[in-house]
XYZ file of C-alpha atoms in Angstrom:
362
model
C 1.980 -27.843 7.073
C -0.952 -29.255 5.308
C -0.872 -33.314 5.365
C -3.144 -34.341 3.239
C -1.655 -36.361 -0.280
C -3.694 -34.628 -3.283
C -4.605 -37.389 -5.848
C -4.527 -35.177 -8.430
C -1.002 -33.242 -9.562
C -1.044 -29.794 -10.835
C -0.246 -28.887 -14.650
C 2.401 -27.366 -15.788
C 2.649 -23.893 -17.087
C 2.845 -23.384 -20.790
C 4.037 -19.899 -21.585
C 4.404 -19.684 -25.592
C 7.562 -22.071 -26.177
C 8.474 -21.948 -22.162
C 7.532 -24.323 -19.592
C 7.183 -23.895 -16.085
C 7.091 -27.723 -14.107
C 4.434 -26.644 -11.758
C 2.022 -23.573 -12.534
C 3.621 -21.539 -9.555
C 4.858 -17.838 -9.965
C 6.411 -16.303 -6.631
C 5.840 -12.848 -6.782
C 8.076 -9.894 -7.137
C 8.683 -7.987 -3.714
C 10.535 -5.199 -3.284
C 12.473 -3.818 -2.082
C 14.939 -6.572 -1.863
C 12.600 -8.997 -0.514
C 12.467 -11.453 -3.781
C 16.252 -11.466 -5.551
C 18.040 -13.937 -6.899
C 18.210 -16.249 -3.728
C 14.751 -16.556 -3.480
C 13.831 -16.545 -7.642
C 16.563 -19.079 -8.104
C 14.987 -21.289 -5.417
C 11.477 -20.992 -6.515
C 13.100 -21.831 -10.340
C 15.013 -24.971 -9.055
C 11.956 -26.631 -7.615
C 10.408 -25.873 -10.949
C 8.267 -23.100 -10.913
C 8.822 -19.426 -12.032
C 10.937 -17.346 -9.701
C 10.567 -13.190 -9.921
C 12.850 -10.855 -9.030
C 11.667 -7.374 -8.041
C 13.512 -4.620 -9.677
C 12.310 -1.867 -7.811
C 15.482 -0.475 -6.041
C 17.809 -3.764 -6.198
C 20.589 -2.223 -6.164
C 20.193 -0.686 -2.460
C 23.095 -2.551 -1.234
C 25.761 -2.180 -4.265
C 28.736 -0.173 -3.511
C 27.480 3.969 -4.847
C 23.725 3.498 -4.369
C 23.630 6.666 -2.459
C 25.086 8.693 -5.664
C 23.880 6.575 -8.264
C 20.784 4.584 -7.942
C 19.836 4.124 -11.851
C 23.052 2.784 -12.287
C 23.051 0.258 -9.376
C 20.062 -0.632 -10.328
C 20.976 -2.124 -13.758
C 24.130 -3.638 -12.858
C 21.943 -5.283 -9.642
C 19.308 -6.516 -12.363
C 21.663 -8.309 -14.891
C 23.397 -9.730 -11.810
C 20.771 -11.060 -10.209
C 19.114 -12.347 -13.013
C 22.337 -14.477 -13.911
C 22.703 -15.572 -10.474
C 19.222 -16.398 -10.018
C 19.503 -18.551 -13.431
C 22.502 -20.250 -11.915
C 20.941 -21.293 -9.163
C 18.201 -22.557 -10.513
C 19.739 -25.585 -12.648
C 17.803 -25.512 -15.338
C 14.764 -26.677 -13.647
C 12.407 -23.456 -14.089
C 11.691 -19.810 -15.028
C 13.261 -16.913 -13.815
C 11.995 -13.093 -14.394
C 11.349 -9.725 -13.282
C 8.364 -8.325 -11.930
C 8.837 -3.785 -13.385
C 6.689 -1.481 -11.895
C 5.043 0.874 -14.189
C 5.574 3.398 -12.030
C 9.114 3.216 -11.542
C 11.363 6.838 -12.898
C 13.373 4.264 -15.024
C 10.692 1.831 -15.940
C 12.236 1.936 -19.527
C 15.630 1.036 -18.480
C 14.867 -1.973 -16.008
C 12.463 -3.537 -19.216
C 15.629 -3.191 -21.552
C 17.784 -4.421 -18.925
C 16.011 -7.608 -18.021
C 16.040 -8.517 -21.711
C 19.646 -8.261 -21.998
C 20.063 -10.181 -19.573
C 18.095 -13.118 -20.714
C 15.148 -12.713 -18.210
C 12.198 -15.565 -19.276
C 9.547 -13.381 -18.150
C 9.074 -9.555 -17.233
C 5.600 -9.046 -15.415
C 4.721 -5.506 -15.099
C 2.202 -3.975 -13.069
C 1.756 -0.407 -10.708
C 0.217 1.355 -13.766
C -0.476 0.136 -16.846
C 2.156 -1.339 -19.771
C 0.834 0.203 -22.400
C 4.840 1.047 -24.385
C 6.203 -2.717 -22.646
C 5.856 -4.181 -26.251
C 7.836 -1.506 -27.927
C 10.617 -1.837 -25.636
C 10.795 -5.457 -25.414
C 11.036 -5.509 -29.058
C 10.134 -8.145 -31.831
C 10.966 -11.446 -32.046
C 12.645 -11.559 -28.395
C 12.678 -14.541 -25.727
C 11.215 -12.951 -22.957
C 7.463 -13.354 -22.574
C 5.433 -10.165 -21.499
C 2.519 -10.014 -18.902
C 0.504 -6.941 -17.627
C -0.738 -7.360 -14.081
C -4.815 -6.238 -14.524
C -7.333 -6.519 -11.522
C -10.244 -5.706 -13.545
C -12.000 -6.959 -16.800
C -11.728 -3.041 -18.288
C -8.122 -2.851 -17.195
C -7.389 -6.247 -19.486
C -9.560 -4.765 -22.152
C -7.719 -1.737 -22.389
C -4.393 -3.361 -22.429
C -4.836 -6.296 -24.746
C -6.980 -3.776 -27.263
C -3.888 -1.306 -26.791
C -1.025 -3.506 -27.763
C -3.611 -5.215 -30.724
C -4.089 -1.792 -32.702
C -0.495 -0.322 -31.709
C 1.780 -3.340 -31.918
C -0.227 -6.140 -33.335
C 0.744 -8.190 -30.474
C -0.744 -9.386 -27.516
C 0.330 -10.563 -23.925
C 2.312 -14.053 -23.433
C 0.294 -14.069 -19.858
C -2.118 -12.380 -17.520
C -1.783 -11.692 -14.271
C -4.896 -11.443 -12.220
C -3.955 -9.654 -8.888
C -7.478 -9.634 -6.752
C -7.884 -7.617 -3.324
C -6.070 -9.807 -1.011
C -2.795 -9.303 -2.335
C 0.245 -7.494 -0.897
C 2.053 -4.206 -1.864
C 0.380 -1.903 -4.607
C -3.568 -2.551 -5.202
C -5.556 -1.831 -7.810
C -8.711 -0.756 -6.486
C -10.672 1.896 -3.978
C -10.483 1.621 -0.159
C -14.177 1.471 -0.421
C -13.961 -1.932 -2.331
C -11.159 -3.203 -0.040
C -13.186 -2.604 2.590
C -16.064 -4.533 1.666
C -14.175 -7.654 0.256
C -17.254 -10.355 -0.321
C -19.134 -7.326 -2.089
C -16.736 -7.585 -4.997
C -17.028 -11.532 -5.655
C -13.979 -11.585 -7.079
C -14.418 -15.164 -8.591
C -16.772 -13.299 -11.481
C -14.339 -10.807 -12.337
C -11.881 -13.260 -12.643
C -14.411 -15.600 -14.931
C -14.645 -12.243 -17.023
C -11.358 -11.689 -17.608
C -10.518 -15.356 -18.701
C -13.151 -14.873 -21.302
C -12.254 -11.013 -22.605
C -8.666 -12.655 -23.537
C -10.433 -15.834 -25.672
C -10.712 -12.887 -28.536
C -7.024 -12.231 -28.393
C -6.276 -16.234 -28.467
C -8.539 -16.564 -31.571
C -7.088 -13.417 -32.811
C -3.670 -14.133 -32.599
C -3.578 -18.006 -32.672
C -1.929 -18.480 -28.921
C -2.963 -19.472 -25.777
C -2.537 -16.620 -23.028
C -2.200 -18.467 -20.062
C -4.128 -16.471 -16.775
C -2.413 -16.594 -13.541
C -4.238 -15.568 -10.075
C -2.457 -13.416 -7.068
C -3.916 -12.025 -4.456
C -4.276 -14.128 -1.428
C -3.543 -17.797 -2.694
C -2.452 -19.396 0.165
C -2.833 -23.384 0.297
C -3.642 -26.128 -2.429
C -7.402 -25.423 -1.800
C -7.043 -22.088 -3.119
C -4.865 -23.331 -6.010
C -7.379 -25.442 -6.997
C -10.112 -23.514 -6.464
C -8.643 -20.581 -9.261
C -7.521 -23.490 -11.686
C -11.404 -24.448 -11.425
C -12.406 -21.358 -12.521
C -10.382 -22.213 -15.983
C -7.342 -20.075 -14.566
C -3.853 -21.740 -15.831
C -1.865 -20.800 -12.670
C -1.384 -19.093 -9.447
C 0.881 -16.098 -8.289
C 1.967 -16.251 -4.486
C 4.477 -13.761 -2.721
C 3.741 -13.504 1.097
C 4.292 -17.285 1.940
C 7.569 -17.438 0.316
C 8.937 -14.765 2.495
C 8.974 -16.824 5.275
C 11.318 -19.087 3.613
C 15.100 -19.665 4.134
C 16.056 -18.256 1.023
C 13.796 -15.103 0.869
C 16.476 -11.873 0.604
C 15.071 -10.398 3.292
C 16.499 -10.227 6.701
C 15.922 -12.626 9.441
C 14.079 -9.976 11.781
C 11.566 -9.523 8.281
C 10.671 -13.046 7.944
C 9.684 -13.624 11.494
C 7.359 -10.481 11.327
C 5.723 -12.301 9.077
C 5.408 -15.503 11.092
C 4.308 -13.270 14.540
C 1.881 -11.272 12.523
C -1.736 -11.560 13.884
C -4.650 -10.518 11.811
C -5.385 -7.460 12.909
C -1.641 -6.113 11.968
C -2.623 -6.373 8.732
C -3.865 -2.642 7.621
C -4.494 -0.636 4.355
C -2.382 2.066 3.983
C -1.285 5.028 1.278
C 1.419 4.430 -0.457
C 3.386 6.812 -1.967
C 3.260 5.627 -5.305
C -0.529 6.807 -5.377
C -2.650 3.339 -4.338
C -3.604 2.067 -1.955
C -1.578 -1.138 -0.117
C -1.700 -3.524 2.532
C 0.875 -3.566 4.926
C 2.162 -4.879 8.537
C 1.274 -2.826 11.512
C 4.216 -1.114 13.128
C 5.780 1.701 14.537
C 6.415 3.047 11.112
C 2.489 2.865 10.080
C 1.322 4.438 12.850
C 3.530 7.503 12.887
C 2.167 7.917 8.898
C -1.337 8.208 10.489
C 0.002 10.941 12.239
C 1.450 13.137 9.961
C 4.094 13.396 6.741
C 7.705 12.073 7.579
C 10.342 14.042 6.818
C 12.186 13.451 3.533
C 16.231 14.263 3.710
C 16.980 12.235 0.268
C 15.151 11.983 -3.069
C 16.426 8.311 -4.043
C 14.610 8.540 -7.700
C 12.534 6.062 -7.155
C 8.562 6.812 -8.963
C 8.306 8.921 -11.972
C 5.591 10.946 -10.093
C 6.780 11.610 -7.102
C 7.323 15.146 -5.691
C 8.921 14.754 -2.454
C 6.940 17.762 -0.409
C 3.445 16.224 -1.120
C 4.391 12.385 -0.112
C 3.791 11.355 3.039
C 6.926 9.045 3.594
C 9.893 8.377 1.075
C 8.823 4.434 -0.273
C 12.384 3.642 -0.858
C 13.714 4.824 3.056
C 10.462 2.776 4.449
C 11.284 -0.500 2.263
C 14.573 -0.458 2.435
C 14.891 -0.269 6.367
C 12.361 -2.748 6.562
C 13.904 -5.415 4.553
C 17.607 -4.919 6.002
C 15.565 -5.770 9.670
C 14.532 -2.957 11.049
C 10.823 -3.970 11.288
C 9.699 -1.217 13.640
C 10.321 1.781 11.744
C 10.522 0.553 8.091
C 7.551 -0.393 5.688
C 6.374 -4.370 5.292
C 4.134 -5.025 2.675
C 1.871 -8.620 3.174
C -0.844 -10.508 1.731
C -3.970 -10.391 3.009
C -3.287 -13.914 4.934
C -0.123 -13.209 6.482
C -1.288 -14.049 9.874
C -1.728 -17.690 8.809
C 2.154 -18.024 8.596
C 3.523 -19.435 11.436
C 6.861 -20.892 11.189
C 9.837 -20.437 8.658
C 10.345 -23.552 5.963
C 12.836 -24.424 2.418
C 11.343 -23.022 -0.886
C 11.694 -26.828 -1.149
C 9.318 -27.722 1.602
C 6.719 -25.109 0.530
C 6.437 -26.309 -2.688
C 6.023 -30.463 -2.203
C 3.490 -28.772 0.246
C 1.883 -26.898 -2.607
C 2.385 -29.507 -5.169
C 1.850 -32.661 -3.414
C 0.708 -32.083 0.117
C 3.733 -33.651 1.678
């Protein structure tokens, strides 16, 4: 843990008429890796907790018959659970792939059920306006990696729905999970000086803030770490920071025991870039599992109706088997996502402890 006292305390997060204590999103990890016990955590010590709706209803009684379904009831559940837990203290929302078969659903779900904040990524949210409707407390965010991809969204939901985003969320190369870019650029990290493109889209949103009279509020993921690298994004005018891979090795992370203390024995070079399923690239924990994907397709005996593009003969492994073995424990033959700086974990701590860290450096 990082000892040194910072003389200097964060902001807080504005977010139209919500407030976040500390400008701290954990992100959404699926599957099952960020639910209510970890979102209502993160809220409590007053930041913004996300819950990852991507198959969160693995473990509900009829998942194998009916996933939509378990899905929905799994989202308004843990989304009132989460907001229980929290005390009042912080945010609580849902991070909706894109991607996803019932993208639709999940958005109209986590409304419902009073989610703060629905950040939406894996694609892009062109239609999340529309179905979050008018007028509605739940603030909207597209996850963008590149200056055009912000363009195109914030002109988008301008023209169609004379609206614009509540947030951004930056998500550079370092992240975990899904990535938005090339294999080329992720191989070449420094080449892509990531610190400009961020710069650029800070500024390509000032039109929307003039435009619309609001402050859009940009948040960076992808391989924030410590309070250096906090305050190294807030000095290049960003407004917050999204962080995922550190708060799985905390106590109240959903995932199992045996996944949080991969995480804490992973060494740098377990940390690979493979193909997901869903189409992009991803970064991922060295296994068992990995290595027998090099090696061929896996066989698929279930469709579990997962991505809206998926066609089951022409993917190499079935996303939802691979996450969902992972995060029950079975770390050898199941699919770990990470962030880019995983191997710097080494030891399991509170939400509470990782956030004075974060905050304060105590």
């Amino acid at each position: 843990m990082n000892n040194k006292k910072y003389s200097t305390l964060l902001p807080k997060l504005h977010i139209g008429d919500l407030t976040a204590k500390l400008p701290i999103i954990q992100g959404g990890m699926g599957i099952g890796v960020s639910r209510s016990s970890l979102a209502g955590a993160v809220a409590r010590e007053g930041g913004v907790g996300i819950i990852s709706t991507a198959q969160i209803g693995y473990d509900e009684e009829g998942f194998e018959q009916d996933q939509a379904g378990c899905n929905l009831l799994a989202i308004r559940k843990h989304i009132q659970r989460a907001k229980e837990l929290s005390q009042g203290n912080g945010l609580v929302g849902v991070n909706i792939m894109v991607a996803l078969k019932h993208f639709e659903e999940h958005v109209k779900e986590a409304v419902a059920a009073g989610a703060d904040v629905i950040i939406s990524g894996a694609g892009l949210p062109l239609t999340l306006p529309a179905l979050v409707g008018e007028n509605c407390h739940t603030k909207i965010a597209p996850i963008v990696s590149s200056v055009r991809a912000a363009s195109v969204i914030l002109k988008k939901w301008a023209a169609k729905y004379n609206r614009t985003a509540d947030f951004l969320v930056v998500e550079g190369p370092k992240a975990g999970g899904h990535l938005g870019f090339s294999r080329e650029q992720l191989s070449d990290l420094p080449a892509l000086n990531y610190d400009e493109e961020i710069k650029g889209i800070i500024q390509c949103k000032k039109e929307y803030e003039e435009k619309f009279n609001k402050k859009i509020p940009v948040i960076v993921a992808g391989g924030i770490f410590d309070r250096g690298d906090i305050d190294h994004v807030l000095s290049l005018g960003a407004d917050g920071v999204q962080m995922a891979s550190r708060f799985v090795a905390t106590e109240e992370c959903d995932a199992s025991e045996a996944y949080k203390m991969a995480y804490v024995n992973a060494r740098a070079e377990d940390i690979q870039i493979v193909q997901s399923p869903v189409g992009m690239p991803g970064r991922a924990l060295k296994n068992t599992f990995i290595e027998k994907t090099k090696e061929g397709s896996q066989k698929i005996t279930k469709c579990y109706n997962c991505l809206q593009k998926c066609n089951p003969a022409a993917i190499p492994y079935c996303i939802t088997k691979a996450l969902v073995d992972a995060v029950k424990g079975d770390v050898d033959n199941g699919l770990m996502f990470c962030g880019s700086n995983t191997d710097r974990i080494d030891r399991i701590v509170t939400v509470h402890e990782l956030m004075q860290e974060l905050a304060f450096g105590v």
